[in-house]
Coordinates of C-alpha atoms in Angstrom, one line a residue:
X29 CA -157.5 4.7 -10.1
X30 CA -156.8 1.9 -7.6
X31 CA -158.3 -1.5 -7.9
X32 CA -156.8 -2.8 -4.7
X33 CA -154.2 -2.0 -2.0
X34 CA -152.1 -5.0 -2.4
X35 CA -150.1 -6.6 -5.3
X36 CA -148.4 -10.0 -5.3
X37 CA -146.4 -10.9 -8.3
X38 CA -145.4 -14.5 -8.7
X39 CA -141.9 -15.4 -7.5
X40 CA -139.3 -15.4 -10.3
X41 CA -139.7 -19.0 -11.5
X42 CA -137.5 -18.7 -14.6
X43 CA -134.4 -16.7 -15.6
X44 CA -134.3 -14.5 -18.7
X45 CA -131.0 -15.0 -20.5
X46 CA -129.2 -14.1 -23.7
X47 CA -130.1 -11.5 -26.3
X48 CA -133.3 -11.1 -28.3
X49 CA -134.3 -11.1 -31.9
X50 CA -136.9 -8.6 -33.1
X51 CA -138.9 -9.5 -36.2
X52 CA -141.9 -7.3 -35.6
X53 CA -145.6 -8.2 -35.3
X54 CA -146.7 -8.2 -38.9
X55 CA -149.9 -9.0 -40.8
X56 CA -151.0 -11.7 -43.2
X57 CA -153.0 -9.6 -45.7
X58 CA -156.3 -11.4 -45.0
X59 CA -159.5 -9.3 -45.2
X60 CA -160.3 -7.7 -41.9
X61 CA -163.8 -7.5 -40.4
X62 CA -165.3 -4.1 -39.4
X63 CA -164.7 -3.0 -35.9
X64 CA -167.5 -3.7 -33.4
X65 CA -167.7 -2.9 -29.8
X66 CA -167.2 -6.5 -28.5
X67 CA -166.8 -7.9 -25.0
X68 CA -163.3 -8.1 -23.5
X69 CA -163.3 -11.8 -22.7
X70 CA -164.0 -14.9 -24.7
X71 CA -164.3 -18.3 -23.1
X72 CA -162.5 -20.8 -25.4
X73 CA -158.8 -20.8 -24.9
X74 CA -155.7 -22.6 -23.5
X75 CA -153.1 -20.3 -22.0
X76 CA -150.3 -17.7 -22.0
X77 CA -146.6 -18.1 -22.4
X78 CA -144.5 -15.9 -20.1
X79 CA -141.0 -15.2 -18.9
X80 CA -141.5 -14.5 -15.2
X81 CA -138.1 -12.9 -14.8
X82 CA -139.6 -10.0 -16.7
X83 CA -142.5 -9.5 -14.4
X84 CA -143.0 -5.9 -13.2
X85 CA -142.4 -5.4 -9.5
X86 CA -145.2 -2.9 -9.0
X87 CA -148.8 -2.9 -10.2
X88 CA -148.4 0.7 -11.2
X89 CA -146.8 0.9 -14.6
X90 CA -146.2 4.3 -16.2
X91 CA -146.9 4.8 -19.8
X92 CA -145.8 7.8 -22.0
X93 CA -145.7 8.8 -25.6
X94 CA -142.4 9.8 -27.3
X95 CA -143.9 11.9 -30.1
X96 CA -147.6 12.6 -29.5
X97 CA -149.5 15.2 -31.5
X98 CA -153.0 16.7 -31.6
X99 CA -153.7 14.8 -34.9
X100 CA -153.3 11.4 -33.2
X101 CA -155.1 12.2 -29.9
X102 CA -158.1 10.0 -30.7
X103 CA -156.0 7.1 -31.8
X104 CA -153.9 7.4 -28.6
X105 CA -157.2 7.3 -26.6
X106 CA -158.1 4.0 -28.4
X107 CA -154.7 2.5 -27.3
X108 CA -155.2 3.6 -23.7
X109 CA -158.7 2.3 -23.5
X110 CA -157.7 -1.0 -25.2
X111 CA -154.8 -1.6 -22.7
X112 CA -156.8 -0.6 -19.7
X113 CA -160.0 -2.3 -20.7
X114 CA -158.2 -5.7 -21.2
X115 CA -155.0 -6.4 -19.2
X116 CA -155.8 -3.5 -16.9
X117 CA -159.3 -4.6 -16.1
X118 CA -158.6 -8.3 -15.4
X119 CA -155.5 -7.9 -13.3
X120 CA -154.3 -5.6 -10.6
X121 CA -152.1 -3.8 -13.1
X122 CA -152.7 0.0 -13.3
X123 CA -151.3 1.7 -16.4
X124 CA -150.7 5.3 -15.3
X125 CA -149.6 8.6 -16.9
X126 CA -150.2 8.4 -20.6
X127 CA -148.7 11.9 -21.2
X128 CA -145.7 13.0 -23.2
X129 CA -142.4 11.3 -22.3
X130 CA -139.5 13.3 -20.8
X131 CA -135.9 12.4 -20.9
X132 CA -136.1 10.6 -17.6
X133 CA -139.5 8.9 -18.0
X134 CA -139.8 5.4 -16.6
X135 CA -142.1 2.6 -17.6
X136 CA -143.4 1.9 -21.1
X137 CA -142.3 4.5 -23.7
X138 CA -144.3 4.4 -26.9
X139 CA -143.0 5.7 -30.2
X140 CA -145.6 6.4 -32.9
X141 CA -144.2 5.3 -36.3
X142 CA -145.6 4.2 -39.6
X143 CA -143.0 2.1 -41.3
X144 CA -143.0 -1.4 -43.0
X145 CA -141.4 -2.7 -39.8
X146 CA -144.9 -2.6 -38.1
X147 CA -145.8 -2.5 -34.5
X148 CA -143.3 -4.1 -32.1
X149 CA -142.1 -4.3 -28.6
X150 CA -138.3 -4.4 -28.2
X151 CA -138.1 -6.0 -24.8
X152 CA -140.4 -8.1 -22.6
X153 CA -142.0 -6.9 -19.4
X154 CA -139.9 -4.8 -17.0
X155 CA -136.9 -4.9 -19.3
X156 CA -138.8 -2.1 -21.2
X157 CA -138.6 0.2 -18.1
X158 CA -137.4 3.6 -19.2
X159 CA -136.1 2.5 -22.6
X160 CA -136.6 5.0 -25.4
X161 CA -139.1 3.8 -27.9
X162 CA -139.3 0.4 -26.2
X163 CA -142.7 0.0 -27.8
X164 CA -143.6 1.1 -31.3
X165 CA -147.2 1.5 -32.5
X166 CA -148.5 2.2 -36.0
X167 CA -151.6 4.4 -35.9
X168 CA -152.0 5.3 -39.6
X169 CA -151.1 2.2 -41.6
X170 CA -149.8 3.9 -44.7
X171 CA -146.8 1.5 -45.0
X172 CA -147.8 -1.5 -43.0
X173 CA -151.1 -3.5 -42.9
X174 CA -152.8 -1.1 -45.4
X175 CA -156.0 -3.2 -45.1
X176 CA -156.3 -1.6 -41.7
X177 CA -157.1 1.7 -43.3
X178 CA -160.8 0.6 -43.5
X179 CA -160.9 -0.9 -40.0
X180 CA -158.5 1.5 -38.3
X181 CA -159.9 1.6 -34.8
X182 CA -160.2 -2.2 -34.6
X183 CA -156.6 -2.6 -35.8
X184 CA -155.2 0.0 -33.4
X185 CA -157.0 -1.6 -30.4
X186 CA -156.0 -5.1 -31.4
X187 CA -152.4 -4.2 -32.0
X188 CA -152.2 -2.3 -28.7
X189 CA -153.6 -5.3 -26.7
X190 CA -151.0 -7.6 -28.4
X191 CA -148.0 -5.3 -27.8
X192 CA -149.1 -4.5 -24.2
X193 CA -149.1 -8.3 -23.7
X194 CA -145.4 -8.3 -24.6
X195 CA -145.0 -5.3 -22.3
X196 CA -146.3 -7.5 -19.4
X197 CA -143.9 -10.3 -20.2
X198 CA -145.9 -12.6 -22.5
X199 CA -144.3 -14.0 -25.6
X200 CA -146.0 -15.0 -28.9
X201 CA -148.1 -18.1 -28.4
X202 CA -146.5 -19.9 -31.5
X203 CA -143.1 -19.8 -29.8
X204 CA -144.1 -22.6 -27.5
X205 CA -142.7 -25.2 -29.9
X206 CA -139.8 -25.4 -32.3
X207 CA -139.8 -24.8 -35.1
X208 CA -142.3 -22.0 -34.8
X209 CA -145.6 -22.7 -36.5
X210 CA -145.4 -19.3 -38.2
X211 CA -143.0 -16.3 -38.1
X212 CA -142.8 -14.7 -34.7
X213 CA -140.9 -12.3 -32.5
X214 CA -138.3 -14.5 -30.9
X215 CA -137.2 -13.5 -27.4
X216 CA -134.3 -15.6 -26.1
X217 CA -135.1 -17.0 -22.6
X218 CA -136.8 -19.7 -20.7
X219 CA -140.6 -19.6 -20.6
X220 CA -143.4 -21.3 -18.9
X221 CA -147.1 -21.7 -19.9
X222 CA -149.8 -20.2 -17.8
X223 CA -152.8 -22.4 -18.5
X224 CA -152.5 -25.5 -20.7
X225 CA -149.3 -26.5 -22.4
X226 CA -150.6 -26.3 -25.9
X227 CA -150.7 -23.2 -28.1
X228 CA -153.8 -21.1 -27.6
X229 CA -154.7 -20.3 -31.2
X230 CA -157.3 -17.8 -30.1
X231 CA -155.1 -15.9 -27.7
X232 CA -154.3 -12.2 -28.4
X233 CA -150.7 -13.3 -28.3
X234 CA -151.0 -15.8 -31.2
X235 CA -149.9 -14.4 -34.5
X236 CA -150.4 -17.2 -37.0
X237 CA -153.2 -16.2 -39.4
X238 CA -153.3 -13.0 -37.4
X239 CA -155.7 -14.2 -34.8
X240 CA -155.4 -10.9 -32.9
X241 CA -156.8 -9.0 -36.0
X242 CA -159.7 -11.3 -36.5
X243 CA -160.7 -11.2 -32.8
X244 CA -160.3 -7.4 -32.4
X245 CA -158.0 -7.7 -29.3
X246 CA -160.5 -9.7 -27.2
X247 CA -158.9 -11.7 -24.4
X248 CA -159.6 -15.4 -24.1
X249 CA -160.5 -16.9 -20.8
X250 CA -156.9 -18.2 -20.5
X251 CA -155.4 -14.9 -21.5
X252 CA -157.3 -13.7 -18.4
X253 CA -156.2 -16.6 -16.3
X254 CA -152.6 -16.4 -17.3
X255 CA -152.4 -12.6 -16.7
X256 CA -154.2 -13.0 -13.3
X257 CA -151.8 -15.7 -12.2
X258 CA -148.8 -13.4 -13.0
X259 CA -150.2 -10.1 -11.8
X260 CA -153.1 -10.8 -9.5
X261 CA -156.8 -11.2 -10.1
X262 CA -158.8 -8.0 -10.4
X263 CA -162.0 -9.9 -9.5
X264 CA -163.2 -9.8 -5.9
X265 CA -165.2 -13.0 -6.6
X266 CA -166.6 -15.1 -9.4
X267 CA -170.1 -15.6 -8.2
X268 CA -172.5 -13.1 -9.7
X269 CA -171.2 -12.9 -13.3
X270 CA -173.1 -13.3 -16.6
X271 CA -171.0 -16.3 -17.7
X272 CA -172.2 -19.8 -16.6
X273 CA -169.0 -20.4 -14.8
X274 CA -169.7 -17.3 -12.6
X275 CA -173.3 -18.1 -11.8
X276 CA -175.0 -17.4 -15.1
X277 CA -176.8 -14.2 -13.8
X278 CA -178.8 -12.4 -16.4
X279 CA -180.3 -8.9 -16.3
X280 CA -183.5 -10.3 -17.9
X281 CA -184.2 -12.7 -15.1
X282 CA -182.2 -11.7 -12.0
X283 CA -181.6 -8.5 -10.0
X284 CA -178.2 -7.7 -8.4
X285 CA -177.9 -4.9 -5.9
X286 CA -175.6 -3.7 -3.1
X287 CA -176.6 -3.2 0.6
X288 CA -175.4 -3.7 4.1
X289 CA -177.6 -6.6 5.2
X290 CA -175.5 -7.7 8.1
X291 CA -175.1 -4.3 9.8
X292 CA -171.3 -4.2 9.9
X293 CA -171.1 -1.0 7.9
X294 CA -170.0 -2.7 4.7
X295 CA -172.2 -3.2 1.6
X296 CA -172.8 -6.8 0.6
X297 CA -173.9 -8.3 -2.7
X298 CA -177.6 -9.2 -2.7
X299 CA -178.9 -11.2 -5.7
X300 CA -182.5 -12.0 -6.4
X301 CA -182.0 -15.2 -8.3
X302 CA -184.0 -18.3 -9.4
X303 CA -184.5 -20.0 -6.0
X304 CA -184.7 -16.8 -3.9
X305 CA -182.3 -14.2 -2.4
X306 CA -178.6 -14.9 -2.3
X307 CA -176.1 -12.9 -0.3
X308 CA -172.3 -12.7 -0.5
X309 CA -170.9 -10.9 2.5
X310 CA -168.3 -8.1 2.0
X311 CA -165.1 -9.4 3.6
X312 CA -162.8 -6.4 3.1
X313 CA -160.5 -6.2 6.1
X314 CA -160.5 -3.4 8.6
X315 CA -157.1 -2.2 7.3
X316 CA -158.4 -2.3 3.8
X317 CA -156.0 -5.0 2.6
X318 CA -157.7 -7.2 0.2
X319 CA -157.6 -11.0 0.6
X320 CA -155.6 -12.7 -2.1
X321 CA -158.6 -14.4 -3.7
X322 CA -161.2 -11.6 -3.4
X323 CA -163.2 -9.8 -0.9
X324 CA -166.7 -11.4 -1.1
X325 CA -167.5 -14.5 0.9
X326 CA -169.1 -17.5 -0.8
X327 CA -172.7 -17.0 -1.8
X328 CA -175.5 -18.3 0.4
X329 CA -179.2 -18.7 -0.2
X330 CA -180.7 -16.6 2.6
X331 CA -184.4 -16.6 1.7
X332 CA -186.6 -18.7 -0.6
X333 CA -188.6 -15.7 -1.7
X334 CA -188.6 -12.8 -4.1
X335 CA -187.1 -15.2 -6.7
X336 CA -188.0 -16.4 -10.2
X337 CA -189.3 -19.6 -8.8
X338 CA -191.7 -17.7 -6.6
X339 CA -193.2 -15.8 -9.6
X340 CA -191.1 -12.6 -9.5
X341 CA -190.2 -11.2 -12.9
X342 CA -187.9 -8.4 -13.8
X343 CA -190.3 -6.9 -16.3
X344 CA -193.0 -6.6 -13.7
X345 CA -191.5 -6.5 -10.2
X346 CA -188.7 -4.2 -9.1
X347 CA -186.7 -5.4 -6.1
X348 CA -184.1 -3.6 -4.0
X349 CA -182.6 -3.4 -0.5
X350 CA -182.6 -0.6 2.1
X351 CA -183.0 -0.1 5.8
X352 CA -186.8 0.4 6.3
X353 CA -186.9 0.0 10.1
X354 CA -183.9 2.0 11.2
X355 CA -181.9 -0.8 12.7
X356 CA -178.8 -0.3 10.5
X357 CA -179.4 -3.3 8.4
X358 CA -180.7 -3.3 4.8
X359 CA -183.9 -5.1 4.3
X360 CA -185.5 -6.7 1.2
X361 CA -188.2 -4.6 -0.7
X362 CA -190.2 -6.1 -3.6
X363 CA -192.9 -4.4 -5.7
X364 CA -195.3 -7.2 -6.5
X365 CA -198.6 -7.4 -8.3
X366 CA -200.6 -6.6 -5.2
X367 CA -198.3 -4.2 -3.4
X368 CA -195.0 -3.8 -1.6
X369 CA -193.5 -6.7 0.3
X370 CA -190.7 -6.4 2.9
X371 CA -188.5 -9.0 4.5
X372 CA -186.6 -7.6 7.5
X373 CA -182.9 -8.4 8.0
X374 CA -181.9 -10.0 11.2
X375 CA -178.2 -9.7 10.4
X376 CA -177.8 -13.3 9.3
X377 CA -180.9 -13.8 7.2
X378 CA -184.3 -12.4 6.6
X379 CA -187.8 -12.8 8.1
X380 CA -190.8 -13.9 6.1
X381 CA -191.9 -11.4 3.5
X382 CA -194.8 -9.3 4.7
X383 CA -197.2 -7.0 2.7
X384 CA -196.5 -3.5 3.9
X385 CA -198.6 -1.5 1.4
X386 CA -201.2 -2.3 -1.2
X387 CA -200.0 0.2 -3.7
X388 CA -197.1 0.7 -6.1
X389 CA -197.8 -2.7 -7.6
X390 CA -198.5 -4.1 -11.1
X391 CA -202.2 -4.4 -10.2
X392 CA -202.3 -2.3 -7.1
X393 CA -201.9 1.1 -8.6
X394 CA -201.2 0.0 -12.2
X395 CA -197.5 0.7 -11.9
X396 CA -195.4 -0.4 -14.9
X397 CA -191.6 -1.0 -15.1
X398 CA -191.4 0.7 -18.5
X399 CA -193.2 3.9 -17.3
X400 CA -193.0 4.2 -13.6
X401 CA -189.6 4.0 -11.8
X402 CA -189.9 2.9 -8.1
X403 CA -187.1 3.1 -5.6
X404 CA -186.5 3.8 -1.9
X405 CA -184.8 6.5 0.1
X406 CA -185.1 8.3 3.4
X407 CA -186.8 11.5 2.3
X408 CA -187.8 12.8 5.7
X409 CA -184.6 12.2 7.6
X410 CA -185.9 9.8 10.3
X411 CA -183.4 7.0 9.4
X412 CA -185.9 4.8 7.7
X413 CA -186.1 4.3 3.9
X414 CA -189.4 5.4 2.3
X415 CA -191.0 4.5 -1.0
X416 CA -190.5 6.9 -3.9
X417 CA -192.5 6.3 -7.0
X418 CA -192.2 8.3 -10.3
X419 CA -195.8 8.1 -11.6
X420 CA -197.9 9.8 -14.2
X421 CA -198.7 13.0 -12.4
X422 CA -195.4 13.3 -10.5
X423 CA -193.5 11.9 -7.6
X424 CA -195.4 9.8 -5.0
X425 CA -194.0 9.0 -1.5
X426 CA -195.1 6.6 1.2
X427 CA -193.3 7.1 4.4
X428 CA -192.0 4.1 6.5
X429 CA -193.3 3.7 10.0
X430 CA -190.8 0.9 10.7
X431 CA -193.5 -1.8 10.3
X432 CA -195.4 -0.6 7.3
X433 CA -195.6 2.1 4.7
X434 CA -198.1 5.0 5.1
X435 CA -200.5 6.3 2.5
X436 CA -199.1 7.4 -0.8
X437 CA -199.1 11.1 -1.4
X438 CA -197.8 13.2 -4.3
X439 CA -194.8 15.3 -3.1
X440 CA -194.1 17.2 -6.3
X441 CA -195.9 17.4 -9.6
X442 CA -192.7 16.9 -11.6
X443 CA -190.5 14.1 -12.9
X444 CA -193.6 12.2 -14.0
X445 CA -194.9 10.9 -17.3
X446 CA -197.1 14.0 -17.7
X447 CA -194.0 16.2 -17.5
X448 CA -192.3 14.3 -20.3
X449 CA -190.1 12.0 -18.3
X450 CA -189.7 8.5 -19.9
X451 CA -187.9 5.3 -19.2
X452 CA -186.4 5.2 -22.7
X453 CA -184.5 8.6 -22.6
X454 CA -184.3 9.7 -18.9
X455 CA -183.1 8.5 -15.6
X456 CA -184.6 9.3 -12.1
X457 CA -183.3 8.4 -8.7
X458 CA -183.0 9.6 -5.1
X459 CA -180.0 10.5 -2.9
X460 CA -178.9 13.2 -0.5
X461 CA -177.1 15.8 -2.7
X462 CA -176.9 18.7 -0.2
X463 CA -175.9 16.9 3.0
X464 CA -179.0 17.4 5.2
X465 CA -179.6 13.6 5.6
X466 CA -182.8 13.7 3.5
X467 CA -182.9 12.0 0.1
X468 CA -183.6 14.4 -2.8
X469 CA -184.8 13.8 -6.4
X470 CA -182.3 13.7 -9.2
X471 CA -183.4 13.5 -12.8
X472 CA -181.3 13.1 -15.9
X473 CA -183.4 14.6 -18.7
X474 CA -182.8 15.2 -22.3
X475 CA -181.3 18.6 -21.7
X476 CA -180.0 18.8 -18.1
X477 CA -179.7 17.2 -14.7
X478 CA -182.6 18.5 -12.5
X479 CA -182.8 18.3 -8.7
X480 CA -185.7 18.8 -6.3
X481 CA -184.4 19.0 -2.7
X482 CA -186.5 17.4 0.1
X483 CA -187.9 20.2 2.3
X484 CA -186.9 20.5 6.0
X485 CA -190.3 19.6 7.2
X486 CA -190.2 16.2 5.6
X487 CA -193.4 16.7 3.8
X488 CA -192.5 17.4 0.2
X489 CA -189.8 18.5 -2.3
X490 CA -188.8 22.0 -3.1
X491 CA -189.2 23.4 -6.7
X492 CA -187.1 21.7 -9.3
X493 CA -183.8 23.4 -10.3
X494 CA -181.3 22.6 -13.0
X495 CA -177.9 21.6 -11.5
X496 CA -176.0 20.5 -14.6
X497 CA -176.1 20.4 -18.4
X498 CA -173.9 17.3 -18.6
X499 CA -174.8 13.6 -18.6
X500 CA -177.9 14.2 -20.8
X501 CA -179.5 12.7 -23.9
X502 CA -178.5 15.8 -25.8
X503 CA -174.9 15.0 -24.9
X504 CA -175.2 11.5 -26.3
X505 CA -175.9 9.7 -23.0
X506 CA -178.2 6.8 -23.7
X507 CA -180.2 4.6 -21.3
X508 CA -179.5 1.5 -23.3
X509 CA -175.7 2.1 -23.4
X510 CA -174.7 4.1 -20.3
X511 CA -175.4 4.0 -16.5
X512 CA -176.0 7.2 -14.5
X513 CA -176.3 7.2 -10.8
X514 CA -175.3 9.3 -7.7
X515 CA -173.0 8.5 -4.8
X516 CA -170.6 10.5 -2.5
X517 CA -167.3 10.0 -4.3
X518 CA -165.2 12.6 -2.3
X519 CA -166.4 12.0 1.3
X520 CA -168.2 15.3 1.9
X521 CA -171.6 13.6 2.7
X522 CA -173.1 14.9 -0.5
X523 CA -174.0 12.6 -3.4
X524 CA -172.3 13.3 -6.7
X525 CA -173.0 12.2 -10.2
X526 CA -171.3 9.1 -11.5
X527 CA -171.7 8.3 -15.1
X528 CA -170.5 5.0 -16.7
X529 CA -170.1 6.4 -20.3
X530 CA -169.0 5.4 -23.7
X531 CA -165.2 5.5 -23.2
X532 CA -164.7 6.1 -19.4
X533 CA -166.4 6.7 -16.1
X534 CA -166.9 10.4 -15.1
X535 CA -168.0 12.2 -12.0
X536 CA -169.5 15.6 -11.2
X537 CA -169.2 16.7 -7.6
X538 CA -172.0 18.3 -5.7
X539 CA -171.5 21.7 -4.2
X540 CA -174.8 21.5 -2.3
X541 CA -176.6 23.7 -4.8
X542 CA -175.2 22.5 -8.2
X543 CA -172.9 19.9 -9.8
X544 CA -169.4 20.9 -10.9
X545 CA -168.0 20.2 -14.3
X546 CA -167.4 16.5 -14.7
X547 CA -163.9 15.0 -14.5
X548 CA -162.5 11.5 -15.1
X549 CA -163.3 9.1 -12.3
X550 CA -162.0 5.9 -13.9
X551 CA -160.9 4.8 -17.4
X552 CA -162.7 1.5 -16.8
X553 CA -166.3 0.2 -16.6
X554 CA -167.5 1.9 -19.9
X555 CA -168.9 0.7 -23.2
X556 CA -165.6 0.8 -24.9
X557 CA -163.2 0.2 -22.0
X558 CA -164.0 -3.4 -21.0
X559 CA -167.0 -3.9 -23.2
X560 CA -169.5 -3.2 -20.4
X561 CA -173.1 -3.6 -21.5
X562 CA -176.3 -2.3 -19.8
X563 CA -178.1 -5.5 -20.8
X564 CA -175.5 -7.8 -19.2
X565 CA -173.4 -5.9 -16.6
X566 CA -174.9 -4.0 -13.7
X567 CA -172.5 -1.3 -12.3
X568 CA -172.7 0.6 -9.0
X569 CA -170.9 3.4 -7.1
X570 CA -170.9 2.3 -3.4
X571 CA -168.5 2.7 -0.5
X572 CA -167.0 -0.9 -0.3
X573 CA -164.3 -0.2 2.3
X574 CA -166.0 2.2 4.7
X575 CA -163.7 5.1 4.0
X576 CA -166.5 7.5 3.2
X577 CA -165.9 7.6 -0.5
X578 CA -167.9 5.6 -3.1
X579 CA -166.0 2.9 -5.0
X580 CA -166.9 1.3 -8.3
X581 CA -168.1 -2.2 -8.7
X582 CA -169.2 -3.9 -11.9
X583 CA -170.8 -7.4 -12.4
X584 CA -168.9 -8.6 -15.5
X585 CA -168.9 -11.8 -17.5
X586 CA -166.7 -13.6 -15.0
X587 CA -167.6 -12.0 -11.7
X588 CA -167.2 -8.8 -9.7
X589 CA -164.7 -6.2 -10.7
X590 CA -163.8 -3.4 -8.2
X591 CA -162.0 -0.1 -8.3
X592 CA -161.3 1.2 -4.8
X593 CA -160.8 4.9 -4.5

């Protein structure tokens, strides 16, 4: 997994000197709350305390286990998702490997040990590189922090986040002042605060009263800031996030999508906000080197239309972008009460919205968000996106003429309400899965993934076939927890399945007639890894750098996170 193609560590501001004293990272014995799947980032905080001479030189940090066993496989997966979902998701750091150590293994070498000494990291940052048992983690709590026996997953995750903070070069927060405000691991050296100068009592690196246990390993905003200052910011921009500081965008009121509205071949962010339509241009460079401060330009209001102030509501009016007139630029499409409105892109803005069809609306056709999915895709291969609506009797299509949408016709009596498809348990979408340049129907049902290919005449869909038994309700995929979509992740011009799941993001490649067994696409962007939530954080698979392979982008609390592939 690659978030970016550049990495800039800060210059070595301070010098690490002398020896070190290890006292372990212990517990206070206070009652622990039960583990809950919480967000990665909190907003009240002050800073991090780091020795920059221990900064790793590369963003790719190997991790291995000295003594793994089948019995601790699940616990080890919690450690991995905790480290990658916190430090690994907010910086350009990429923790790699995670297999058994060999005698010559470099990077962070973790020993699993349950003793009264507790979890500990023997050296800061890159001074751990290749050292046997440089990090020790307790996964069973028989002799240390026995109260964790009833909140084991929470404690393992919290402990891992704290120790991996040491592995990145961050000292305990309470060591900022002498005497220490509580017992701490004391590393000799000269340190500097990243953030404000005072102790951050909410930081995952603060041990007094065992803050890290109480907070479950969640990073504070200045944990994020300090880590990003030292290792680079994983965010491409901070403009369309859920937090007020990043725009205050909400799934309940606003729509965020990706589409190339300028015609330069790169998808831009398009947000249907309060005042209208906002655009943030994709600024990735031609050689794919990311700018230091992100790759989306400042947001501009491009049209006072399709917004909350103009009466558009998420619960009534789907909105999206696609090229409906074949000029290579994505246009705005909105399903209103009285029909479908389109605002054509001119490359720098949009024309006035025009009514292209009196159907597929809340009143015009009685279409409802909770029952009838509506989207757009080029189903007849003429280069213009058409309307595809999943109605009661089946799939309805209205072809684009370039200046309007034609009459609605049923193309297949499947994937509709009458066939048992529902918004609460199933997902339906369109994409070209067999490489013939015509969008096909893909449906994630309770028992399988079903596909209906667009016919060569451009007049309907072929009979439905099951292409996969994964990513289904019966396999514990849930609409309210997981995102399922399709995009070409391997560059063969066939759309593949991408599923943002419970613990990781997985993909199943299209062969043109079925989907292969799924494999890991990214350890990030999932319910557990990063605390991504359907009700707050839209996620997409889209080719951000024009290399023919879909990348991952998620709209998080603080902005846009990207994983280039």
